[in-house]
Coordinates of C-alpha atoms and ligand atoms in Angstrom, one line a residue:
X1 CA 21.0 -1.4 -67.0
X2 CA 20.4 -4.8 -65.5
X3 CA 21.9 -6.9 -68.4
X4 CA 24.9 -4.7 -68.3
X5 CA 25.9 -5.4 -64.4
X6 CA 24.7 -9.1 -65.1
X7 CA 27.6 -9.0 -68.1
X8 CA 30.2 -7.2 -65.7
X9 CA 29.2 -9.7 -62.7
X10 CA 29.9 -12.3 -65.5
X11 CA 33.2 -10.9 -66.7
X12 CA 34.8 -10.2 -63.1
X13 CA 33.7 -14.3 -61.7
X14 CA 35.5 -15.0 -65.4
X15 CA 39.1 -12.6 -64.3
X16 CA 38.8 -14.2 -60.8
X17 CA 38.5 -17.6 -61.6
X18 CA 41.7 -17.5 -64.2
X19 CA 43.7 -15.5 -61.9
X20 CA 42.9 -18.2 -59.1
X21 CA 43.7 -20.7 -61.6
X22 CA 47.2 -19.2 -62.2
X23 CA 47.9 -17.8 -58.6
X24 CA 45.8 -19.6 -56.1
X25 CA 47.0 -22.7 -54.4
X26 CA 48.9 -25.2 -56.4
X27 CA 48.0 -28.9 -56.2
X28 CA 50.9 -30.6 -55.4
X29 CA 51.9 -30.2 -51.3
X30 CA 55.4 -29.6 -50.1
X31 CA 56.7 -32.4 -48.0
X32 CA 57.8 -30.5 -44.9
X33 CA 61.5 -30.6 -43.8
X34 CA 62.3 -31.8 -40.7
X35 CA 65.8 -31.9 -40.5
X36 CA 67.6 -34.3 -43.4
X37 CA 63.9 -35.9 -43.7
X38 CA 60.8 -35.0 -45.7
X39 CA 57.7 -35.4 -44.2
X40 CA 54.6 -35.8 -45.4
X41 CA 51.2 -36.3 -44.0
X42 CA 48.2 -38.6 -46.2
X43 CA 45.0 -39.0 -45.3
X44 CA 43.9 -42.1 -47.0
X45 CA 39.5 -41.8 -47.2
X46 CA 38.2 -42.8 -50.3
X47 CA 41.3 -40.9 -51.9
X48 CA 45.0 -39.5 -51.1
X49 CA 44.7 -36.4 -49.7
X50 CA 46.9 -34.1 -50.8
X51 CA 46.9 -36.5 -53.8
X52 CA 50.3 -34.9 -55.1
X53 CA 53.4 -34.4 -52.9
X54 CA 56.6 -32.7 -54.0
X55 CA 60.1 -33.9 -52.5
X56 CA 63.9 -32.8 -53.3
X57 CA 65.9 -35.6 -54.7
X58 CA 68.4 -37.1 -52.7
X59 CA 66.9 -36.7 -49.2
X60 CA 64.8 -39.3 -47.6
X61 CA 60.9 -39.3 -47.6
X62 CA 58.9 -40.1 -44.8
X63 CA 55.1 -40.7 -45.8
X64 CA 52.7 -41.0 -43.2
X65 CA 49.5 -42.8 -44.1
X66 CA 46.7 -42.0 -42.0
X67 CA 43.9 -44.1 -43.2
X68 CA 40.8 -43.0 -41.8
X69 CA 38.4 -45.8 -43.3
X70 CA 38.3 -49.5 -43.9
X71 CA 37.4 -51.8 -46.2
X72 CA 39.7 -53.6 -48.7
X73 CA 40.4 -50.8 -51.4
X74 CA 43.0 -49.3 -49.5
X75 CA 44.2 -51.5 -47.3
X76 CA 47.8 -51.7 -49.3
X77 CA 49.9 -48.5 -50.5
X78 CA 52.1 -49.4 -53.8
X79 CA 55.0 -47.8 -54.9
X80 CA 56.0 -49.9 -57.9
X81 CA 58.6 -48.2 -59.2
X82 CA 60.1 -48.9 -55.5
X83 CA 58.9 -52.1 -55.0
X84 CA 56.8 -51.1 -52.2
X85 CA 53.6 -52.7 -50.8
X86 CA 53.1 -51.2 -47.5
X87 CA 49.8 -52.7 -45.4
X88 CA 47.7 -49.6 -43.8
X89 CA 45.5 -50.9 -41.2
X90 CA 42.2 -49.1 -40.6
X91 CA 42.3 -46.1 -38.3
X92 CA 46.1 -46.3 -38.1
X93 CA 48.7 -44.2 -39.4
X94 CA 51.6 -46.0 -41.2
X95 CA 54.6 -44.5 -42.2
X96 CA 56.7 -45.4 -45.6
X97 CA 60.2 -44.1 -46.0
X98 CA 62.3 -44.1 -48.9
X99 CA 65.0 -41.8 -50.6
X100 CA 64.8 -40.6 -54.4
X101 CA 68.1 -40.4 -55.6
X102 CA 67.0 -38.8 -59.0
X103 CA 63.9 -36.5 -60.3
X104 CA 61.2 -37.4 -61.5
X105 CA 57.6 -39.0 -61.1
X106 CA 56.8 -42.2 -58.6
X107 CA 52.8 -42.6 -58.4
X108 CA 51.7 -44.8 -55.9
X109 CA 48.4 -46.6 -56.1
X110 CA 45.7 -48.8 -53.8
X111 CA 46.4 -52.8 -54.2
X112 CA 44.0 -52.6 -57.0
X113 CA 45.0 -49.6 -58.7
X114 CA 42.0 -48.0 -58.4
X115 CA 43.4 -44.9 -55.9
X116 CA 46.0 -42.9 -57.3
X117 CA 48.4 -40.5 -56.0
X118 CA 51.4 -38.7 -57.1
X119 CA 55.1 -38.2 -55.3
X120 CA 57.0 -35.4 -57.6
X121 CA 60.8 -35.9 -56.5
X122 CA 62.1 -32.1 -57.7
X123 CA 65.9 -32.1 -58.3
X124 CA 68.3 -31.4 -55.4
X125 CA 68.5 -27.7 -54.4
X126 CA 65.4 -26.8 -56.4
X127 CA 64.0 -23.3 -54.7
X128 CA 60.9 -23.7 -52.1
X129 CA 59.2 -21.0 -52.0
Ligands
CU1 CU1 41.4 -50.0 -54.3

């Protein structure tokens, strides 16, 4: 009797965990509209949190940085596929702006590389749901 609640215990952590993988939250974070711009809101503490962001091409992005440590690893944001190297000072919040004119990836790193994060640029008019 035991063994067989143990097995259905088993089973139902097993359905909940795939349907959580398929339906629960999704990784990347919608930049929030605010007007023409996108915003988006990074805490930078031994990471990028949300690591992945998703934009609409076309529109411009506004990252803000809010570095909550200090220390040299990320003391610089860079975009290199946009030529950016933005300083963040510690315990400041500091804002990056661009505008992707077409879809696709741009990953953004610490000055060493070593901190990675992820900017999905959707194509114009893709539905946000
Ligand atoms: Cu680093």
């Amino acid at each position: 009797m035991v063994g067989n609640i143990t097995v259905l215990v088993i089973a139902l952590a097993i359905s909940v965990g795939i349907l959580w993988y398929f339906f629960g939250p999704r990784k990347a974070e919608q930049a929030n509209r605010e007007g023409a711009l996108q915003v988006a809101h990074i805490v930078v503490k031994g990471g990028y949190s949300p690591q992945e962001i998703e934009v609409e091409a076309g529109s411009p992005v506004r990252l803000q940085f809010d570095r909550q440590e200090d220390g040299e690893c990320s003391s610089h944001v860079v975009f290199s596929d946009l030529g950016i190297d933005q300083t963040l000072p510690a315990f400041e919040t500091t804002t990056v702006e661009f505008t992707p004119e077409q879809p696709g990836d741009l990953p953004y790193a610490c000055g060493m590389n070593m901190l990675h994060g992820m900017v999905h640029v959707l194509p114009k008019g893709t539905e946000r749901t």
